[in-house]
């Protein structure tokens, strides 16, 4: 059973092939055009998807050594994401399924981030908690079966990836700044500049206040010393990263305590962060958690995770049809 999966929700055009639950290929074309604008420009993302999608799909089939005739279904990201970007993948998948007369499977991008954990061993056992952290989302998800998951905590304003990227912008670092903050943080002192943690009840998050307090802190320091950022970049990045990771892990600890679940996973672009990975492993060791961290290539946006989700939906006979359309906002 071969499924071709297509991901086009943001600024990565990706295609993957899965055969009987095993990933055979995963091709990702990253759109570099957005760097010069300091963020993803939706219109340019859609155009770049249009340019990339044919060669990306051709390469994914080629790498997997399958032809179009071997395909049993086509899966695509229905949402959440940028509508124009999602439309490219959705229309492409629908046309291809129509041409080949094979079924279509629609996938929720955030569910797919969680299911990236089933691409490689070791795989979490059910039930597990997954902290899904990306440029657009920050969620704690309780997963009871491959297609049964519930959000038990989420951000009420900015996503943590956005907090990383917007802070990086204040430091004059290019987009996306998250990986650069990570890089400089490894050389700095995480306790150099302490920041107050937001007070948010329950398992929900808030990152807009902390972002503003970083901004005021930097403005004040730069007024006193115009070279403050250049002279302290490593320490600033280490302190900011430490604070953001601390916010995430405090809530994850609370979620584990409240649910009694000790199988703990992280997913999404920010799970590539080395500070988060290291602190999570240390906390897990202390609290007796089994911690699951996906390989880097399955943390950021990719079609292999869409293919993994599609595998479970195929098994559950959960198909859609030619009336399918994308959703910028989409619940589980
Ligand atoms: O999941 P993803 O690839 O796309 C979305 O669905 O949003 O996540 C992208 C986010 C960006 O905010 C990027 O800065 C962040 O993940 N990111 C990181 C790191 N690598 C990617 N943030 C902090 N440290 C990293 N190493
Ligand atoms: Zn994502």
XYZ file of C-alpha atoms and ligand atoms in Angstrom:
359
model
C 0.000 0.000 0.000
C 1.634 3.247 -1.215
C 0.456 6.727 -0.203
C 1.835 10.002 -1.561
C 1.563 12.848 0.982
C 1.803 16.571 0.283
C 2.510 19.366 2.783
C 2.162 23.058 1.845
C 0.788 24.814 4.946
C 3.487 27.446 5.382
C 6.890 27.988 3.747
C 7.981 24.403 3.120
C 6.846 22.490 0.029
C 7.191 18.825 0.863
C 6.187 15.422 -0.506
C 6.703 11.955 0.951
C 5.846 8.362 0.123
C 4.838 5.832 2.764
C 4.568 2.105 2.013
C 2.776 -0.112 4.533
C 3.562 2.329 7.340
C 7.252 2.830 6.450
C 8.506 6.162 5.108
C 10.223 5.588 1.750
C 11.003 9.217 0.852
C 10.654 12.721 2.261
C 11.592 15.674 0.044
C 11.460 19.223 1.470
C 11.969 22.453 -0.504
C 12.453 25.392 1.863
C 11.450 28.809 0.550
C 14.402 31.122 1.074
C 12.607 34.129 -0.446
C 11.047 35.097 2.927
C 14.394 35.786 4.643
C 14.724 39.216 3.013
C 11.281 40.252 4.338
C 11.896 39.133 7.930
C 8.936 36.715 7.944
C 6.753 34.537 5.731
C 4.933 36.594 3.057
C 1.742 34.592 2.306
C 1.461 35.623 -1.352
C 5.091 34.704 -2.056
C 4.672 31.400 -0.198
C 1.771 30.405 -2.490
C 3.763 31.293 -5.603
C 6.807 29.370 -4.414
C 4.640 26.310 -3.657
C 3.361 26.507 -7.259
C 6.941 26.472 -8.524
C 8.189 23.724 -6.205
C 5.339 21.267 -6.086
C 5.915 19.419 -9.380
C 9.655 18.750 -8.907
C 9.197 17.974 -5.187
C 6.514 15.357 -5.923
C 8.565 13.918 -8.804
C 11.613 13.597 -6.532
C 9.598 11.991 -3.726
C 8.255 9.330 -6.122
C 11.701 8.853 -7.612
C 13.439 8.485 -4.218
C 10.821 5.944 -3.129
C 11.200 4.092 -6.444
C 7.461 4.120 -7.081
C 5.521 5.433 -10.067
C 2.189 7.231 -10.078
C 0.522 3.973 -11.118
C 1.736 2.316 -7.877
C -0.090 4.816 -5.661
C -3.141 3.741 -3.638
C -4.056 7.147 -2.170
C -3.003 10.809 -2.037
C -2.910 12.709 1.243
C -2.663 16.474 1.735
C -2.564 18.997 4.568
C -6.056 20.480 4.908
C -5.049 22.952 7.661
C -4.261 24.835 9.781
C -1.977 27.153 7.818
C -1.865 29.939 5.232
C -4.934 29.575 3.029
C -3.232 30.364 -0.285
C -0.376 27.995 0.529
C -2.762 25.203 1.565
C -4.778 25.696 -1.650
C -1.746 24.762 -3.767
C -1.240 21.392 -2.045
C -4.971 20.701 -1.810
C -5.661 21.437 -5.498
C -2.618 19.457 -6.584
C -3.633 16.433 -4.485
C -7.244 16.581 -5.680
C -6.250 16.785 -9.357
C -3.780 13.930 -9.026
C -6.276 11.706 -7.180
C -8.914 12.488 -9.810
C -6.508 11.707 -12.658
C -5.365 8.435 -11.091
C -8.840 7.548 -9.799
C -7.574 6.841 -6.282
C -8.874 8.050 -2.886
C -7.959 11.271 -1.106
C -7.018 11.662 2.555
C -7.106 15.030 4.354
C -4.732 15.638 7.252
C -4.632 18.071 10.172
C -1.086 19.503 10.262
C -0.963 19.660 14.084
C -2.081 16.032 14.440
C 0.617 15.106 11.939
C 3.309 16.851 14.054
C 2.287 14.535 16.932
C 2.234 11.448 14.702
C 5.796 12.186 13.520
C 6.681 10.122 16.613
C 5.541 6.964 14.821
C 7.980 7.330 11.919
C 10.950 5.899 13.800
C 11.674 3.900 16.954
C 11.363 4.327 19.888
C 7.639 5.091 19.665
C 5.615 6.383 22.626
C 2.976 4.129 24.223
C -0.594 5.333 24.703
C -1.627 7.443 26.454
C 1.134 10.018 26.068
C 1.437 13.798 26.296
C 2.888 15.745 23.395
C 4.117 19.328 23.697
C 3.676 20.639 20.152
C 5.658 23.825 19.671
C 5.911 25.598 16.324
C 5.832 29.003 14.670
C 2.053 29.108 14.835
C 1.117 26.844 17.767
C 1.942 25.916 21.342
C -0.155 23.024 22.606
C -0.113 20.238 25.161
C -1.924 17.321 23.555
C -3.169 14.183 25.304
C -2.932 11.310 22.824
C -4.929 8.148 23.541
C -4.733 6.470 20.089
C -3.173 7.447 16.735
C -6.245 9.399 15.674
C -7.599 10.236 19.120
C -6.087 13.321 20.659
C -7.251 16.235 22.734
C -5.663 19.647 23.386
C -5.455 20.081 27.173
C -3.475 23.343 27.127
C -2.572 25.944 24.510
C -1.363 29.478 24.024
C -3.890 32.251 24.390
C -1.826 34.678 22.295
C 1.550 34.183 20.522
C 3.138 30.815 19.790
C 6.513 30.079 21.361
C 8.169 29.912 17.903
C 6.800 33.395 17.250
C 8.309 34.566 20.576
C 11.687 33.163 19.466
C 11.430 34.747 16.002
C 10.158 38.148 17.149
C 12.826 38.395 19.843
C 15.449 37.483 17.254
C 14.134 40.340 15.101
C 14.684 42.766 18.019
C 18.271 41.498 18.093
C 18.592 42.190 14.347
C 18.958 38.498 13.528
C 17.567 37.266 10.182
C 14.333 35.259 9.864
C 13.696 32.614 11.116
C 15.561 33.656 14.236
C 14.702 30.672 16.474
C 17.622 28.489 15.297
C 20.021 31.471 15.633
C 18.957 32.217 19.208
C 19.616 28.519 19.853
C 23.079 28.764 18.292
C 24.197 31.854 20.281
C 22.541 30.554 23.458
C 24.910 27.578 23.583
C 27.775 30.085 24.124
C 26.057 32.260 26.761
C 25.035 32.294 30.427
C 21.305 31.462 30.824
C 21.160 33.275 34.161
C 22.841 36.487 32.985
C 19.530 38.369 32.597
C 16.533 37.038 34.556
C 13.019 37.719 33.195
C 9.701 37.387 35.056
C 7.584 34.363 34.081
C 3.987 35.017 32.908
C 1.183 34.023 35.230
C -1.278 31.949 33.262
C -3.770 29.695 35.006
C -4.161 25.964 34.253
C -2.273 24.387 31.379
C -2.545 27.357 29.002
C 0.352 29.530 27.870
C 0.913 33.215 27.162
C 3.966 34.586 25.360
C 2.945 38.123 24.402
C 3.838 39.623 27.818
C 7.276 38.056 27.895
C 7.949 39.284 24.371
C 7.105 42.829 25.481
C 9.305 42.565 28.553
C 12.250 41.444 26.341
C 11.593 44.495 24.183
C 11.533 46.969 27.109
C 14.631 45.340 28.592
C 16.559 45.706 25.324
C 15.377 49.296 24.728
C 16.486 50.293 28.246
C 19.887 48.613 27.945
C 20.569 50.037 24.462
C 19.721 53.562 25.726
C 22.472 53.150 28.349
C 24.934 51.394 26.033
C 24.366 51.452 22.245
C 26.631 48.383 21.874
C 24.739 46.365 24.502
C 23.346 43.797 22.023
C 26.629 43.205 20.193
C 28.574 42.930 23.454
C 26.094 40.559 25.143
C 24.464 38.629 22.302
C 25.292 35.156 23.638
C 24.116 35.950 27.175
C 20.929 37.645 25.908
C 20.071 34.639 23.714
C 20.873 32.156 26.496
C 18.677 34.082 28.985
C 15.761 34.403 26.574
C 15.929 30.755 25.576
C 16.169 29.697 29.228
C 13.019 31.710 30.053
C 10.981 30.374 27.106
C 12.019 26.773 27.814
C 11.230 27.236 31.507
C 7.677 28.396 30.675
C 7.140 25.328 28.463
C 8.536 22.776 30.894
C 6.688 24.137 33.955
C 3.363 23.577 32.162
C 4.419 20.173 30.878
C 5.303 19.162 34.444
C 1.895 20.347 35.611
C 0.150 18.433 32.794
C 1.999 15.237 33.705
C 1.117 15.643 37.381
C -2.559 16.291 36.636
C -3.014 13.442 34.127
C -0.637 10.942 35.741
C 0.943 10.393 32.300
C 4.720 9.947 32.177
C 5.167 9.157 28.492
C 6.210 12.606 27.276
C 6.887 13.699 23.696
C 7.754 16.975 21.966
C 6.994 17.917 18.372
C 7.024 20.868 15.958
C 9.747 23.228 14.772
C 10.751 24.500 18.233
C 11.383 20.912 19.387
C 14.590 21.234 17.330
C 15.793 23.667 20.048
C 18.834 22.226 21.807
C 18.059 23.962 25.124
C 14.540 22.498 25.174
C 15.815 19.021 24.285
C 18.516 19.089 26.958
C 16.305 20.488 29.738
C 13.481 18.092 28.876
C 15.810 15.106 29.080
C 17.142 16.301 32.456
C 13.646 16.921 33.825
C 12.467 13.562 32.492
C 15.340 11.804 34.222
C 14.463 13.517 37.506
C 10.729 12.779 37.320
C 10.909 9.260 35.873
C 9.425 10.211 32.490
C 10.011 8.363 29.250
C 10.922 11.198 26.888
C 10.487 11.039 23.089
C 12.182 13.572 20.818
C 11.865 13.195 17.030
C 14.827 13.401 14.651
C 15.483 17.000 13.505
C 14.102 16.374 10.006
C 10.733 15.324 11.485
C 10.497 18.291 13.900
C 10.138 21.099 11.357
C 7.490 20.955 8.629
C 7.751 17.869 6.424
C 5.463 15.563 4.444
C 6.701 12.370 6.148
C 4.553 13.254 9.173
C 1.569 13.895 6.847
C 2.210 10.467 5.289
C 2.344 8.832 8.738
C -1.008 10.352 9.674
C -2.387 9.288 6.282
C -1.309 5.698 6.952
C -3.529 5.597 10.057
C -6.425 7.267 8.250
C -6.141 4.801 5.354
C -6.306 1.918 7.848
C -9.375 3.518 9.428
C -11.018 3.950 5.987
C -11.182 7.682 6.612
C -11.220 9.278 3.150
C -12.449 12.580 1.754
C -13.630 13.524 -1.752
C -13.339 16.181 -4.460
C -15.393 18.651 -2.388
C -12.519 18.913 0.141
C -11.181 22.418 0.736
C -8.458 23.809 3.008
C -9.006 25.526 6.352
C -6.717 28.261 7.691
C -7.927 27.423 11.199
C -8.704 23.823 11.969
C -9.585 21.988 15.169
C -8.623 18.350 15.775
O 6.801 23.460 12.746
P 7.502 24.529 11.993
O 8.575 24.133 11.016
O 6.501 25.412 11.184
C 5.255 25.771 11.689
O 4.296 24.965 11.524
O 5.199 26.868 12.302
O 8.105 25.551 13.079
C 8.817 26.697 12.715
C 9.258 27.427 13.994
C 9.878 28.806 13.729
O 9.325 29.727 14.657
C 11.375 28.581 14.006
O 12.050 29.723 14.464
C 11.295 27.527 15.098
O 10.273 26.657 14.679
N 12.566 26.797 15.271
C 13.346 26.922 16.369
C 14.480 26.097 16.151
N 14.340 25.495 14.914
C 13.157 25.934 14.404
N 13.189 27.651 17.485
C 14.150 27.572 18.416
N 15.274 26.810 18.280
C 15.468 26.064 17.170
N 16.569 25.317 17.057
Zn 4.349 22.823 11.570
